[in-house]
Amino acid sequence: MTQPPPPPPQQPPQGGGFGPPQDQPPQTPPPAAGPDLGKTPEPGYGYPQAPQAPQAPQTPPPAAPQTPPTPAQGYGYPQGAPAPQAPPGYGYPGQQPQQPQQPGAYGQPQQAPYGQPQAPYGQPGYGQQPGYGYPQQPTMPYQPQAGQPGGGKKLNAQVLIIVAAVVAIALIIGGGVWYASSGEDEGRQNDTAGQSGGTGGTDDGNGATTSGKEKAPSDPNAKVLFQVPAPEVKNDSTVVVSGSWLTDKAYVKSGIAQIVGYDRDKGSELWKLPLAGPVCQASRHVTDDNLTAILYQPAMPTKADPSHGCSQIALIDLDAGKKLWTKTVKTGDQLINFDNITLSGKTVAVGSTSGGAAFDVSGKLLWSPKPGDSCYDAGYGGGEKLVAVRKCGSYDQRQLHIQTIDPKSGKVISEYKMTEGIEYASIVSTNPLVVAADVGDSAGDGSGISDFFSIDGRTGKLRTRISAPGEQFAARCEGITRVEACNLLAVGNDRLYLPTEEHDGTGKYSETNEIVAFDLATGKQTGQRADAGDGYTISPLRMDGGNLIAYKRPPYDKGGQIVSIAGGSFKQTTLLQNPATESVRDVETSMSPEYSEFLFGDGHLYMSKVYASKRSTVREKEYLAVGFGAS
């Protein structure tokens, strides 16, 4: 979980590599060899730690510029002040503290206040505002600040100043509520994006399945299949272009007030769907017959009317390139502007501070906000199940209810009440149910995650709670308005897969990291570890049956890779090897898993931006999307 300013990237002077401009003085790096993941387990959560001695700084080489676009206050700038923050909220009444965990493997959490509370994730500063085409909402969208690296490295020196004795903070467990009704397990998560339960296949004897659809090719070497130029943006604005999907027939990507289907191999346009206004949010899920859902503005913003709100809910046929219907929801005479959208089975669900609503894929309204309701559905997680994040109470007494609901009727199947004072939560996976939250604003790094909650979706009871200190793990969740906006992590085999933060590799300037696994039943690390390799940074993308698909961001002189990690042995198999030429590598490293959309399927890798700006249209070699595939 990332905190600016980052340490220097792993590349030599005068190279054609990647990374942001290094304006800051060199930071103190971690120990040269990085964390020893194979050593004797360190004491676990809440156990006093010995102080670590600072290491001598190393002088890194300069890096090639790679500055993510900064949103400018322009067309689409949302009106409204940021929401006040809730105070730290341990202490839900009537609950018993959980005892500290036993010592575990590397990264086994030690919960403590890692620095002072930060602004909410995705809200780097109230002075920076989202731009053209972004939905009206009180908080900053999830994207990097100006000058922050796409690679998402963080200041590792923070680890060196942790106090010697960490006070164990009691784990306060919210009450689980069981409702007699049960819901059908409908819905399929897009098999080429996001996270899924990852069940099915043959047990390998280590508690994980081994089957997957993605097979190793005889030759994994890839070439650039096509590049989609960055769209033209006017008025120094930043435009939301989030949303990408992969079907059997097409790679589909949102543009400025349009969605375009491209040939998967050639990049030629198969169809183009114009919209009345910019896309605000897009579901990552797709039905069995390739339908998905989006939120968009009803008109293009102008200087006189810079935002029309994100009131339009649409169902899109990704095969035909058609909009099947558009719906709106009102409270009184006012249209509701929604913050997030998801899909589960045949249900499209949208959430907002005004409450939630849902439609059947036929267009039938299933439910909408109830007048006078003291609680509201802030958002939903979709895929195999439908889960609501329901907010109750005022800011100073906020309580979040995590509800598994019937996608047809909205009836609550089970409910877990989180500790009072936790203002935001993100749905990492709906089956198994995993929720992320920044408890007491203790993450301290803008990642939105201090803890993961593994919940029994059938009974609503907490299975275990996993502390994930920001200086050790690199996953991210937005959670403020987009409850499903999590990346750099995956859930499958009843395990949570997280990347560690980058640390020094064996080379003079190289850095690397690993993926580790947590058992969702016990909360402990399984001991499995997938090394990125010297100079590479590895990030989970999604599950493939019982296997984990991951992306390896390359060092300065190599191309990136897609690997399949066996769920049991954690053996890595290379599925795709991108070219190492400087021109191709520059295009590849202009996008990163933290701040871009990555889709992989059938030997094809597609990367795309989620924001476009005027700056991206005047610089050379800037692209909305790029596709890689076997030669």
XYZ file of C-alpha atoms in Angstrom:
631
model
C 0.000 0.000 0.000
C 1.679 2.992 -1.375
C 2.902 6.207 0.178
C 4.636 9.043 -1.669
C 7.411 9.983 -2.160
C 8.677 6.707 -3.636
C 12.143 5.246 -3.546
C 14.098 5.451 -6.786
C 13.192 2.980 -9.548
C 15.477 0.108 -10.508
C 17.307 1.432 -13.506
C 20.774 2.743 -14.403
C 21.718 6.211 -15.553
C 20.898 7.281 -19.114
C 18.642 4.278 -19.617
C 15.444 4.165 -21.600
C 13.489 2.659 -18.746
C 10.465 3.784 -16.843
C 9.515 5.663 -13.704
C 8.632 9.200 -12.700
C 10.945 12.176 -12.506
C 12.954 11.987 -9.314
C 12.592 15.506 -7.925
C 13.143 14.475 -4.339
C 16.489 13.731 -2.702
C 17.399 10.054 -2.376
C 15.464 8.219 0.289
C 16.880 5.764 2.759
C 16.321 2.284 1.334
C 15.491 -0.871 3.243
C 18.177 -3.456 3.994
C 19.986 -4.466 0.836
C 18.674 -7.985 0.610
C 15.063 -7.061 1.449
C 12.896 -9.024 3.852
C 13.949 -12.610 4.365
C 10.735 -14.447 3.582
C 12.259 -17.815 4.296
C 13.540 -17.011 7.771
C 12.120 -18.100 11.086
C 8.697 -16.447 11.537
C 8.699 -13.142 13.349
C 6.410 -12.525 16.323
C 2.868 -11.939 15.180
C 0.195 -9.310 15.554
C 0.611 -7.078 18.555
C 3.899 -8.584 19.711
C 6.597 -6.114 20.813
C 9.246 -5.562 18.172
C 12.885 -4.652 18.527
C 13.875 -1.370 16.893
C 15.490 -1.541 13.492
C 18.684 0.300 12.781
C 18.604 2.729 9.845
C 20.603 1.742 6.799
C 23.024 3.912 4.915
C 21.421 5.650 1.949
C 22.315 4.637 -1.559
C 22.540 7.094 -4.403
C 20.235 5.963 -7.203
C 20.561 6.716 -10.886
C 18.214 9.206 -12.547
C 14.996 7.897 -14.032
C 13.185 8.617 -17.248
C 10.080 10.801 -16.830
C 6.767 9.104 -16.328
C 4.311 11.454 -14.702
C 0.673 10.397 -14.429
C -1.834 13.051 -15.524
C -2.951 15.408 -12.800
C -6.661 16.160 -12.786
C -7.357 19.800 -13.394
C -10.411 21.655 -12.252
C -12.271 21.825 -15.498
C -15.367 20.521 -17.170
C -17.040 17.983 -15.002
C -15.545 19.350 -11.798
C -17.913 18.065 -9.130
C -19.534 20.593 -6.834
C -19.550 19.916 -3.124
C -17.222 19.911 -0.182
C -15.389 16.835 1.009
C -17.204 14.773 3.573
C -15.964 15.111 7.152
C -14.007 12.220 8.493
C -15.113 9.935 11.273
C -12.938 9.513 14.328
C -11.120 6.222 14.842
C -13.673 3.675 15.842
C -12.601 0.750 17.927
C -15.031 -0.164 20.626
C -18.320 -1.390 19.243
C -20.272 -2.158 22.441
C -20.950 -5.655 23.631
C -17.999 -7.287 21.885
C -15.061 -9.177 23.265
C -11.475 -8.459 22.198
C -9.700 -11.149 20.255
C -6.372 -12.395 21.525
C -3.217 -11.558 19.579
C -2.315 -13.997 16.829
C 0.511 -16.443 17.164
C 3.804 -15.697 15.445
C 3.562 -16.067 11.676
C 5.600 -15.750 8.512
C 6.945 -12.593 6.903
C 4.411 -9.811 6.893
C 2.376 -11.334 9.716
C 0.673 -8.196 10.950
C 1.763 -6.078 13.844
C -1.060 -3.630 14.288
C -0.093 -0.213 15.586
C -0.669 3.391 14.560
C 1.787 3.635 11.649
C 2.038 7.382 11.544
C -0.622 10.019 11.900
C -4.030 9.564 10.219
C -3.973 10.429 6.549
C -6.567 11.818 4.207
C -8.869 9.089 2.868
C -7.540 6.921 0.071
C -7.942 8.546 -3.296
C -8.148 11.990 -1.679
C -4.583 13.315 -1.738
C -5.627 16.866 -1.019
C -8.723 18.978 -1.060
C -7.049 21.401 -3.402
C -6.889 18.824 -6.191
C -10.184 18.190 -7.898
C -11.385 15.641 -10.424
C -11.885 16.978 -13.861
C -14.048 16.784 -16.898
C -16.528 13.964 -16.915
C -16.040 12.805 -13.347
C -19.148 12.078 -11.249
C -20.388 14.533 -8.665
C -19.125 13.242 -5.354
C -17.394 14.745 -2.349
C -14.089 12.940 -2.638
C -11.147 12.608 -4.948
C -11.135 9.803 -7.519
C -8.574 7.020 -7.243
C -5.547 8.154 -9.200
C -2.000 9.300 -8.522
C -0.948 12.806 -7.693
C 1.255 14.803 -9.974
C 4.769 13.541 -9.749
C 3.743 10.334 -8.025
C 5.081 7.289 -9.795
C 2.897 4.949 -11.760
C 4.895 2.170 -10.174
C 3.429 3.044 -6.813
C 6.578 2.708 -4.695
C 6.539 4.064 -1.184
C 8.901 5.509 1.351
C 10.413 2.449 2.971
C 12.192 4.578 5.595
C 8.940 4.576 7.526
C 9.662 1.017 8.567
C 12.902 2.107 10.212
C 11.212 4.403 12.717
C 8.574 2.068 14.098
C 8.690 2.175 17.855
C 10.386 -0.692 19.648
C 7.379 -1.878 21.607
C 4.147 -2.143 19.631
C 1.078 -2.083 21.848
C -1.411 -4.818 20.959
C -4.689 -3.299 19.907
C -7.674 -5.468 20.679
C -9.520 -6.822 17.673
C -13.098 -5.809 18.099
C -15.380 -8.246 16.351
C -18.729 -7.011 15.086
C -21.793 -9.163 15.595
C -22.947 -11.459 12.835
C -26.662 -11.647 12.121
C -28.255 -14.656 10.403
C -31.483 -14.350 8.499
C -33.500 -17.464 7.757
C -33.847 -16.669 4.083
C -31.262 -17.795 1.562
C -30.391 -16.453 -1.844
C -29.450 -18.144 -5.044
C -25.786 -18.085 -5.917
C -26.254 -16.363 -9.214
C -23.751 -14.427 -11.182
C -20.445 -14.949 -12.805
C -17.506 -12.634 -12.462
C -15.830 -11.641 -15.666
C -13.229 -14.358 -16.142
C -10.788 -11.900 -17.642
C -10.961 -9.151 -15.033
C -11.203 -8.640 -11.337
C -11.168 -11.299 -8.658
C -13.216 -14.459 -8.284
C -13.631 -17.264 -5.838
C -11.369 -19.407 -7.964
C -12.998 -22.691 -7.000
C -13.132 -25.823 -9.123
C -10.559 -28.268 -10.413
C -8.553 -30.991 -8.731
C -7.242 -30.647 -5.178
C -3.442 -30.718 -5.144
C -3.198 -31.945 -1.557
C -2.178 -28.508 -0.288
C -5.651 -27.061 0.032
C -5.730 -25.520 -3.434
C -6.958 -26.507 -6.855
C -4.665 -26.745 -9.836
C -6.837 -26.337 -12.905
C -7.016 -23.214 -15.046
C -8.058 -22.166 -18.534
C -4.849 -20.351 -19.403
C -2.265 -22.714 -20.883
C 1.431 -22.144 -21.402
C 2.174 -21.527 -25.100
C 5.026 -23.229 -26.913
C 6.550 -19.771 -27.374
C 5.478 -17.063 -24.879
C 7.320 -14.267 -26.725
C 4.813 -11.560 -27.633
C 4.597 -8.539 -29.887
C 2.537 -5.353 -29.833
C -0.757 -6.185 -31.529
C -2.107 -2.640 -31.650
C -2.112 0.728 -29.919
C -5.122 3.008 -29.450
C -4.060 6.680 -29.467
C -4.999 8.815 -26.477
C -8.194 10.755 -27.209
C -8.074 14.502 -27.743
C -8.960 16.431 -24.609
C -9.776 20.108 -24.579
C -9.714 22.859 -21.972
C -6.906 21.399 -19.855
C -9.326 18.930 -18.338
C -9.002 15.388 -17.061
C -11.582 12.991 -18.459
C -12.710 9.689 -16.990
C -12.260 6.860 -19.512
C -12.581 3.922 -17.118
C -14.059 0.647 -18.277
C -12.551 -2.177 -20.323
C -13.799 -5.673 -21.047
C -12.637 -8.738 -22.934
C -15.045 -11.068 -24.727
C -14.554 -13.955 -27.154
C -14.967 -11.495 -30.015
C -13.631 -8.127 -28.911
C -11.558 -5.991 -26.621
C -13.885 -3.213 -25.499
C -12.730 0.126 -24.087
C -14.407 3.338 -22.936
C -13.361 6.571 -24.584
C -14.626 10.120 -24.207
C -18.425 9.797 -24.281
C -18.213 6.544 -26.207
C -17.468 2.842 -25.952
C -15.573 1.100 -28.740
C -15.163 -2.574 -29.587
C -11.800 -3.526 -31.132
C -10.657 -6.653 -32.900
C -8.687 -8.609 -30.310
C -5.704 -9.180 -32.635
C -5.694 -6.266 -35.075
C -7.168 -3.437 -33.041
C -9.492 -2.439 -35.860
C -12.836 -1.004 -34.776
C -15.678 -3.516 -34.773
C -18.273 -1.100 -33.454
C -18.619 2.276 -31.746
C -21.328 3.234 -29.268
C -21.690 7.021 -28.781
C -22.979 8.264 -25.423
C -24.666 11.540 -24.520
C -21.968 12.295 -21.966
C -18.770 10.929 -20.432
C -18.637 7.577 -18.643
C -18.491 7.985 -14.856
C -18.090 4.402 -13.672
C -18.151 0.963 -15.289
C -18.825 -2.473 -13.858
C -15.946 -4.938 -14.132
C -18.404 -7.847 -14.280
C -19.965 -9.380 -17.386
C -22.922 -11.760 -17.711
C -22.732 -15.103 -19.479
C -24.097 -13.448 -22.633
C -21.606 -10.546 -22.455
C -23.753 -7.814 -20.977
C -22.299 -5.197 -18.648
C -23.388 -1.936 -17.028
C -22.108 1.637 -16.859
C -22.920 5.020 -15.307
C -22.636 8.092 -17.497
C -23.599 11.767 -17.684
C -26.724 12.750 -19.627
C -24.895 15.474 -21.603
C -21.421 16.754 -22.352
C -20.163 19.257 -19.779
C -19.693 22.858 -20.813
C -18.129 25.908 -19.203
C -21.582 27.163 -18.345
C -22.679 23.795 -16.965
C -19.528 21.918 -15.943
C -21.291 18.776 -14.698
C -24.603 17.101 -15.320
C -24.191 14.417 -12.676
C -23.883 10.661 -13.076
C -27.552 9.816 -13.238
C -27.714 7.574 -16.305
C -27.639 3.785 -15.740
C -27.147 1.766 -18.913
C -26.922 -1.898 -19.881
C -24.466 -2.561 -22.707
C -24.302 -5.532 -25.085
C -20.573 -6.020 -25.626
C -21.079 -8.381 -28.569
C -23.461 -6.207 -30.560
C -22.096 -2.859 -29.416
C -25.556 -1.653 -28.398
C -27.078 0.117 -25.442
C -30.034 -2.061 -24.439
C -31.586 0.458 -22.049
C -30.937 3.553 -19.951
C -32.613 4.111 -16.576
C -32.683 6.826 -13.910
C -33.854 6.920 -10.299
C -35.378 9.879 -8.475
C -35.743 10.916 -4.883
C -38.726 13.222 -4.955
C -38.326 15.267 -8.109
C -34.534 15.070 -8.168
C -32.467 12.613 -10.157
C -30.037 10.620 -8.029
C -26.381 10.845 -9.034
C -24.786 7.466 -8.369
C -21.200 6.811 -7.311
C -20.729 3.155 -8.227
C -22.236 0.360 -10.297
C -21.920 -3.418 -10.313
C -23.479 -6.545 -11.765
C -24.418 -9.847 -10.136
C -26.258 -12.499 -12.103
C -29.072 -10.654 -13.854
C -29.076 -7.692 -11.482
C -27.527 -4.254 -12.059
C -27.012 -2.448 -8.723
C -25.993 1.171 -8.104
C -25.133 2.959 -4.855
C -24.790 6.523 -3.607
C -25.107 8.764 -0.568
C -28.805 8.975 -1.475
C -29.153 5.195 -1.299
C -29.053 2.232 -3.636
C -31.187 0.909 -6.460
C -31.211 -2.143 -8.704
C -32.620 -3.244 -12.048
C -33.087 -6.590 -13.712
C -31.275 -6.908 -17.050
C -34.733 -6.641 -18.633
C -34.911 -3.092 -17.273
C -37.380 -3.826 -14.462
C -36.814 -1.807 -11.275
C -36.125 -4.186 -8.379
C -35.650 -1.687 -5.549
C -34.818 1.951 -4.893
C -34.128 4.201 -1.871
C -36.920 4.309 0.691
C -37.970 7.768 1.955
C -37.206 8.245 5.617
C -34.750 5.356 5.800
C -32.100 6.136 8.419
C -29.576 3.880 6.634
C -28.550 3.803 2.976
C -26.742 1.479 0.576
C -23.550 3.352 -0.244
C -22.489 0.734 -2.772
C -22.478 -2.886 -3.840
C -19.999 -5.619 -4.673
C -21.038 -7.954 -7.475
C -19.904 -11.084 -9.248
C -20.876 -14.446 -7.783
C -22.880 -12.817 -4.969
C -24.356 -9.389 -4.351
C -23.089 -7.634 -1.217
C -24.166 -4.209 0.031
C -22.153 -1.747 2.103
C -24.949 -0.145 4.094
C -24.208 2.953 6.152
C -26.096 3.754 9.325
C -25.746 6.564 11.846
C -24.095 9.966 11.772
C -20.453 10.663 11.011
C -19.475 10.581 14.668
C -21.366 7.295 15.216
C -21.111 5.650 11.811
C -21.597 1.912 11.506
C -21.230 -0.103 8.330
C -23.397 -3.155 7.734
C -21.962 -5.650 5.251
C -25.010 -7.418 3.845
C -25.190 -10.385 1.512
C -28.483 -9.872 -0.290
C -30.715 -11.714 -2.723
C -30.026 -10.063 -6.109
C -33.623 -10.604 -7.235
C -35.479 -9.155 -4.278
C -32.893 -7.247 -2.254
C -33.796 -9.328 0.807
C -30.954 -9.569 3.325
C -29.477 -13.066 3.624
C -26.811 -12.288 6.227
C -25.272 -9.245 7.846
C -22.006 -8.369 9.551
C -21.799 -5.139 11.557
C -18.401 -3.522 11.505
C -16.941 -1.593 14.408
C -18.463 1.847 14.892
C -16.358 4.649 13.479
C -15.117 2.825 10.380
C -16.288 5.244 7.731
C -15.455 3.362 4.541
C -15.168 -0.269 3.462
C -14.388 -1.989 0.174
C -15.677 -5.303 -1.149
C -12.632 -7.304 -2.250
C -14.580 -10.480 -3.087
C -18.207 -11.543 -2.648
C -17.599 -15.319 -2.664
C -15.769 -15.903 -0.404
C -16.734 -12.624 1.231
C -13.712 -10.434 1.951
C -13.910 -6.776 2.985
C -11.083 -4.240 3.299
C -11.089 -1.175 5.536
C -8.741 1.441 6.919
C -9.552 1.045 10.607
C -8.996 4.255 12.527
C -7.187 5.753 9.526
C -4.222 3.663 10.657
C -2.967 2.583 7.213
C -1.174 5.895 6.942
C -0.268 5.502 3.281
C -3.365 6.358 1.256
C -4.008 2.732 0.294
C -7.395 2.498 2.010
C -6.391 -0.740 3.750
C -5.210 -1.495 7.246
C -7.202 -4.709 7.710
C -9.065 -7.381 5.766
C -12.202 -9.008 7.176
C -13.011 -12.574 6.120
C -16.769 -13.023 6.631
C -19.049 -16.037 6.316
C -21.513 -14.846 3.681
C -24.052 -17.452 4.756
C -24.181 -16.616 8.469
C -22.712 -13.113 8.623
C -20.137 -14.134 11.207
C -16.544 -12.980 11.127
C -14.210 -15.825 10.228
C -10.969 -13.947 10.830
C -9.413 -10.527 10.592
C -6.108 -9.990 8.801
C -3.999 -6.961 9.612
C -2.058 -5.723 6.565
C 0.391 -2.952 7.520
C 0.859 -0.416 4.758
C 4.646 -0.526 4.831
C 4.608 -4.272 4.166
C 1.856 -4.848 1.583
C 0.998 -3.075 -1.656
C -2.725 -3.713 -2.267
C -5.069 -0.750 -2.759
C -8.792 -0.035 -2.325
C -10.669 3.200 -2.880
C -13.786 2.506 -0.826
C -14.808 6.126 -0.347
C -17.341 6.122 -3.167
C -16.389 3.080 -5.262
C -16.732 0.121 -2.921
C -15.434 -2.381 -5.499
C -12.368 -0.403 -6.576
C -9.616 -2.712 -5.287
C -6.544 -3.862 -7.186
C -3.142 -5.504 -6.700
C -4.794 -8.409 -4.915
C -6.839 -11.530 -5.619
C -9.012 -14.029 -3.752
C -9.258 -17.740 -4.529
C -8.765 -21.170 -2.959
C -10.135 -19.583 0.256
C -6.987 -17.493 0.342
C -6.108 -13.846 -0.012
C -3.138 -13.104 -2.272
C -1.225 -9.885 -1.567
C 1.961 -8.378 -3.007
C 4.612 -7.145 -0.619
C 6.009 -3.661 -0.948
C 9.122 -3.299 -3.058
C 12.506 -3.728 -1.396
C 16.113 -3.926 -2.510
C 17.044 -6.781 -4.808
C 20.459 -8.330 -5.255
C 21.607 -5.865 -7.902
C 23.116 -2.477 -7.076
C 19.998 -0.494 -7.991
C 17.456 -3.274 -8.398
C 14.239 -3.668 -6.457
C 11.805 -6.530 -6.261
C 8.875 -7.920 -4.271
C 6.806 -11.085 -3.702
C 3.224 -12.351 -3.554
C 2.217 -14.093 -0.327
C -1.004 -15.895 0.654
C -3.235 -15.646 3.729
C -5.667 -18.368 4.792
C -9.155 -16.838 4.990
C -10.188 -19.301 7.693
C -7.306 -18.699 10.112
C -5.918 -15.342 9.005
C -2.396 -16.768 8.986
C 0.053 -16.847 6.108
C 0.209 -20.175 4.328
C 3.958 -19.972 3.762
C 3.496 -19.743 -0.015
C 5.596 -17.124 -1.763
C 6.021 -16.138 -5.411
C 9.159 -14.092 -6.071
C 9.059 -11.425 -8.760
C 12.700 -11.928 -9.690
C 15.428 -9.340 -9.451
C 14.354 -6.013 -10.948
C 10.722 -7.090 -11.463
C 7.652 -6.123 -9.451
C 4.862 -8.711 -9.315
C 1.148 -7.928 -8.900
C -1.872 -10.281 -8.732
C -4.400 -9.700 -11.518
C -7.070 -12.385 -11.086
C -7.739 -16.041 -10.448
C -7.783 -18.661 -13.193
C -9.555 -21.579 -11.574
C -7.160 -22.610 -8.810
C -4.224 -20.698 -10.309
C -3.252 -17.069 -9.817
C -2.577 -14.847 -12.840
C 0.012 -12.143 -12.108
C 1.810 -9.386 -13.982
C 5.530 -8.695 -13.644
C 6.448 -5.090 -14.280
C 9.892 -5.132 -15.907
C 13.238 -3.571 -15.051
C 14.869 -1.017 -17.333
C 16.238 -3.524 -19.849
C 13.502 -6.165 -20.166
C 9.860 -6.583 -21.104
C 7.000 -7.359 -18.757
C 5.578 -10.821 -18.173
C 2.319 -12.560 -17.416
C 2.747 -15.639 -15.240
C 0.429 -18.321 -13.895
C 1.122 -19.309 -10.291
C -0.067 -22.781 -9.277
C -2.444 -22.551 -6.335
C -0.693 -25.280 -4.340
C 3.000 -25.397 -5.252
C 3.178 -21.715 -6.254
C 5.261 -22.771 -9.236
C 5.366 -20.031 -11.861
C 4.699 -20.618 -15.550
C 5.344 -17.841 -18.060
C 2.307 -17.242 -20.253
C 3.477 -14.072 -22.003
C 6.830 -12.327 -22.443
C 6.677 -8.775 -23.811
C 9.425 -7.317 -26.043
C 12.448 -5.727 -24.373
C 13.005 -3.031 -27.000
C 13.098 0.462 -25.550
C 10.224 1.864 -27.629
C 7.877 -0.976 -26.663
C 8.969 -0.920 -23.043
C 8.282 2.823 -22.861
C 4.696 2.219 -23.967
C 4.250 -0.701 -21.570
C 5.650 1.083 -18.548
C 3.576 4.205 -19.211
C 0.808 2.136 -17.602
C 0.967 0.368 -14.272
C -1.301 -2.080 -12.404
C -1.912 0.542 -9.712
C -3.419 3.184 -11.982
C -4.468 1.377 -15.146
C -6.745 -1.463 -16.238
C -5.085 -4.785 -17.073
C -6.928 -7.644 -18.775
C -5.396 -10.977 -19.740
C -7.043 -13.874 -21.530
C -6.186 -16.481 -24.151
C -2.598 -15.313 -24.463
C -3.537 -11.652 -24.919
C -2.679 -8.793 -22.552
C -4.468 -5.450 -22.767
C -3.481 -2.356 -20.784
C -5.492 0.854 -20.745
C -5.722 4.229 -19.045
C -8.601 5.261 -16.792
C -8.041 8.992 -17.236
C -7.202 11.109 -20.258
C -5.914 14.656 -20.174
C -4.805 17.335 -22.569
C -1.213 16.671 -21.549
C -1.499 13.079 -22.765
C -2.502 14.258 -26.225
C 0.439 16.615 -26.767
C 3.221 14.278 -25.625
C 4.554 11.663 -27.980
C 3.747 7.987 -27.621
C 0.732 8.415 -25.356
C -1.969 5.793 -25.766
C -5.405 5.016 -24.410
C -4.794 1.272 -24.726
C -2.218 -1.208 -25.967
C -2.567 -4.910 -26.767
C 0.102 -7.632 -26.629
C -0.067 -11.148 -28.024
C 1.999 -14.053 -29.285
C 3.985 -13.487 -32.439
